[in-house]
């Protein structure tokens, strides 16, 4: 059961940044408060300001930011799992 929660958290942590990046590309609207709350590790993308377009470090920083977001979402899913299993009186395996 825990692995299901962790998988859902990781999937959301991957999909949300991709959707937000597509939204920026399609609509052209900058990140706001909602986007930063949904993708907390997006602050690390400010490091891309130092690089020219097409620099491989931009993709590396993007990948690291998405990976960190996945870890955050797994941690959030773990907390949700812990509190939901406390109410049921059993330990997930």
Backbone as numpy.savetxt, mean C-alpha at the origin, in Angstrom:
# Nx Ny Nz CAx CAy CAz Cx Cy Cz
-6.73 -19.30 8.26 -7.56 -18.11 8.26 -6.69 -16.84 8.26
-5.60 -16.88 9.06 -4.72 -15.71 9.10 -4.11 -15.42 7.73
-3.72 -16.48 7.03 -3.10 -16.29 5.71 -4.06 -15.62 4.73
-5.34 -15.91 4.87 -6.34 -15.25 4.02 -6.36 -13.75 4.29
-6.34 -13.38 5.58 -6.30 -11.97 5.94 -5.03 -11.31 5.41
-3.90 -11.99 5.57 -2.62 -11.44 5.11 -2.61 -11.29 3.59
-3.16 -12.26 2.88 -3.22 -12.19 1.42 -4.11 -11.04 0.96
-5.24 -10.88 1.60 -6.13 -9.76 1.25 -5.44 -8.43 1.51
-4.75 -8.33 2.66 -4.01 -7.10 2.97 -2.94 -6.81 1.94
-2.18 -7.84 1.55 -1.12 -7.65 0.55 -1.71 -7.25 -0.80
-2.82 -7.86 -1.16 -3.46 -7.55 -2.44 -3.95 -6.10 -2.46
-4.60 -5.68 -1.38 -5.05 -4.29 -1.30 -3.86 -3.34 -1.31
-2.79 -3.70 -0.62 -1.60 -2.87 -0.59 -0.95 -2.73 -1.96
-1.17 -3.68 -2.84 -0.65 -3.61 -4.21 -1.61 -2.88 -5.14
-2.90 -3.19 -5.03 -3.88 -2.65 -5.97 -4.14 -1.16 -5.75
-4.23 -0.74 -4.50 -4.56 0.67 -4.22 -3.55 1.63 -4.84
-2.22 1.44 -4.67 -1.30 2.36 -5.34 -1.41 2.35 -6.86
-1.64 1.17 -7.44 -1.77 1.11 -8.90 -2.98 1.90 -9.36
-4.09 1.75 -8.66 -5.30 2.50 -9.01 -5.08 3.99 -8.84
-4.40 4.39 -7.77 -4.15 5.82 -7.54 -3.21 6.38 -8.61
-2.20 5.62 -9.00 -1.30 6.09 -10.06 -2.04 6.21 -11.39
-2.92 5.26 -11.69 -3.72 5.36 -12.91 -4.64 6.57 -12.86
-5.20 6.84 -11.69 -6.07 8.01 -11.54 -5.30 9.29 -11.82
-4.08 9.38 -11.32 -3.26 10.57 -11.57 -2.95 10.70 -13.06
-2.67 9.58 -13.72 -2.34 9.62 -15.15 -3.55 9.97 -16.01
-4.72 9.42 -15.66 -5.91 9.63 -16.49 -6.54 11.00 -16.22
-6.75 11.31 -14.95 -7.44 12.55 -14.60 -6.47 13.72 -14.52
-5.23 13.44 -14.12 -4.24 14.50 -13.99 -4.35 15.25 -12.67
-5.10 14.70 -11.76 -5.30 15.34 -10.46 -4.20 14.90 -9.50
-3.66 15.84 -8.73 -2.59 15.53 -7.79 -3.14 14.77 -6.58
-2.23 14.18 -5.82 -2.61 13.45 -4.61 -3.18 14.42 -3.58
-4.23 13.98 -2.91 -4.82 14.73 -1.83 -4.73 13.94 -0.53
-5.49 14.36 0.44 -5.45 13.72 1.75 -5.93 12.27 1.67
-6.98 12.02 0.93 -7.52 10.66 0.82 -6.48 9.72 0.21
-5.80 10.17 -0.82 -4.80 9.33 -1.46 -3.64 9.03 -0.52
-3.22 10.02 0.25 -2.11 9.81 1.19 -2.54 8.87 2.31
-3.78 8.94 2.74 -4.27 8.01 3.76 -4.36 6.59 3.21
-4.73 6.45 1.94 -4.85 5.13 1.34 -3.48 4.55 0.96
-2.49 5.42 0.72 -1.15 4.98 0.34 -0.14 5.75 1.18
0.00 5.36 2.46 0.86 6.13 3.37 2.32 6.18 2.95
2.81 5.18 2.28 4.22 5.18 1.89 4.50 6.00 0.64
3.47 6.69 0.11 3.68 7.51 -1.08 4.59 8.69 -0.80
4.82 9.02 0.46 5.74 10.10 0.79 7.14 9.81 0.28
7.50 8.53 0.20 8.83 8.18 -0.27 9.02 8.51 -1.75
7.94 8.77 -2.46 8.05 9.12 -3.88 8.62 10.51 -4.08
8.69 11.30 -3.02 9.31 12.62 -3.15 10.78 12.51 -3.52
11.39 11.36 -3.24 12.79 11.15 -3.63 12.95 11.16 -5.15
11.88 10.92 -5.89 11.95 10.91 -7.35 12.15 12.30 -7.94
11.95 13.32 -7.14 12.14 14.69 -7.64 13.58 14.94 -8.05
14.51 14.19 -7.49 15.93 14.41 -7.76 16.40 13.77 -9.07
15.56 12.93 -9.67 15.98 12.18 -10.86 15.34 12.73 -12.12
16.02 12.52 -13.23 15.50 12.90 -14.54 14.50 11.85 -15.00
13.63 12.22 -15.91 12.67 11.26 -16.47 13.42 10.09 -17.10
12.92 8.90 -16.88 13.51 7.70 -17.45 14.61 7.08 -16.61
14.97 7.70 -15.50 16.00 7.13 -14.62 15.45 5.88 -13.94
16.22 4.78 -13.93 15.74 3.54 -13.30 15.45 3.68 -11.81
16.06 4.64 -11.15 15.81 4.84 -9.72 14.37 5.24 -9.45
13.73 5.87 -10.40 12.32 6.23 -10.24 11.48 4.97 -10.08
11.74 3.96 -10.92 11.00 2.69 -10.84 11.35 1.94 -9.56
12.61 2.00 -9.16 13.02 1.35 -7.91 12.30 1.99 -6.72
12.28 3.33 -6.67 11.58 4.02 -5.57 10.09 3.71 -5.58
9.51 3.59 -6.76 8.09 3.24 -6.87 7.84 1.84 -6.32
8.70 0.89 -6.70 8.55 -0.49 -6.24 8.71 -0.57 -4.72
9.68 0.14 -4.18 9.89 0.14 -2.72 8.69 0.75 -2.02
8.15 1.82 -2.55 6.99 2.46 -1.94 5.78 1.53 -1.94
5.56 0.82 -3.04 4.44 -0.12 -3.11 4.66 -1.29 -2.17
5.91 -1.79 -2.09 6.21 -2.89 -1.18 5.96 -2.47 0.28
6.40 -1.28 0.65 6.16 -0.79 2.01 4.67 -0.68 2.27
3.92 -0.23 1.27 2.47 -0.14 1.42 1.85 -1.52 1.64
2.36 -2.53 0.93 1.86 -3.89 1.12 2.13 -4.37 2.54
3.30 -4.05 3.07 3.64 -4.43 4.44 2.70 -3.74 5.43
2.42 -2.45 5.20 1.48 -1.73 6.07 0.10 -2.38 6.05
-0.36 -2.73 4.88 -1.69 -3.35 4.76 -1.73 -4.75 5.38
-0.63 -5.50 5.27 -0.57 -6.80 5.94 -0.62 -6.61 7.45
0.10 -5.60 7.95 0.07 -5.32 9.40 -1.34 -4.93 9.84
-2.01 -4.11 9.04 -3.38 -3.72 9.37 -4.31 -4.93 9.34
-4.15 -5.80 8.35 -4.97 -7.02 8.28 -4.69 -7.93 9.47
-3.44 -7.98 9.92 -3.09 -8.80 11.09 -3.77 -8.28 12.34
-3.80 -6.96 12.48 -4.47 -6.36 13.65 -5.96 -6.66 13.59
-6.56 -6.52 12.42 -7.99 -6.82 12.28 -8.26 -8.29 12.58
-7.40 -9.19 12.08 -7.55 -10.61 12.35 -7.46 -10.89 13.85
-6.48 -10.27 14.51 -6.29 -10.50 15.94 -7.53 -10.10 16.72
-8.06 -8.92 16.44 -9.24 -8.47 17.18 -10.49 -9.26 16.81
-10.58 -9.70 15.57 -11.76 -10.49 15.20 -11.70 -11.89 15.81
-10.50 -12.45 15.96 -10.39 -13.78 16.56 -10.53 -13.73 18.08
-10.25 -12.59 18.70 -10.46 -12.45 20.14 -11.93 -12.59 20.49
-12.77 -12.03 19.65 -14.21 -12.11 19.90 -14.76 -13.50 19.72
-14.10 -14.33 18.92 -14.59 -15.67 18.64 -14.05 -16.70 19.64
-13.02 -16.32 20.37 -12.49 -17.20 21.41 -11.65 -18.36 20.89
-11.05 -18.22 19.69 -10.16 -19.27 19.20 -8.94 -18.62 18.59
-7.92 -19.42 18.39 -6.70 -18.94 17.76 -6.63 -19.51 16.36
-6.34 -18.62 15.41 -6.22 -19.08 14.03 -4.89 -19.78 13.80
-4.90 -20.74 12.91 -3.66 -21.47 12.61 -3.34 -21.37 11.14
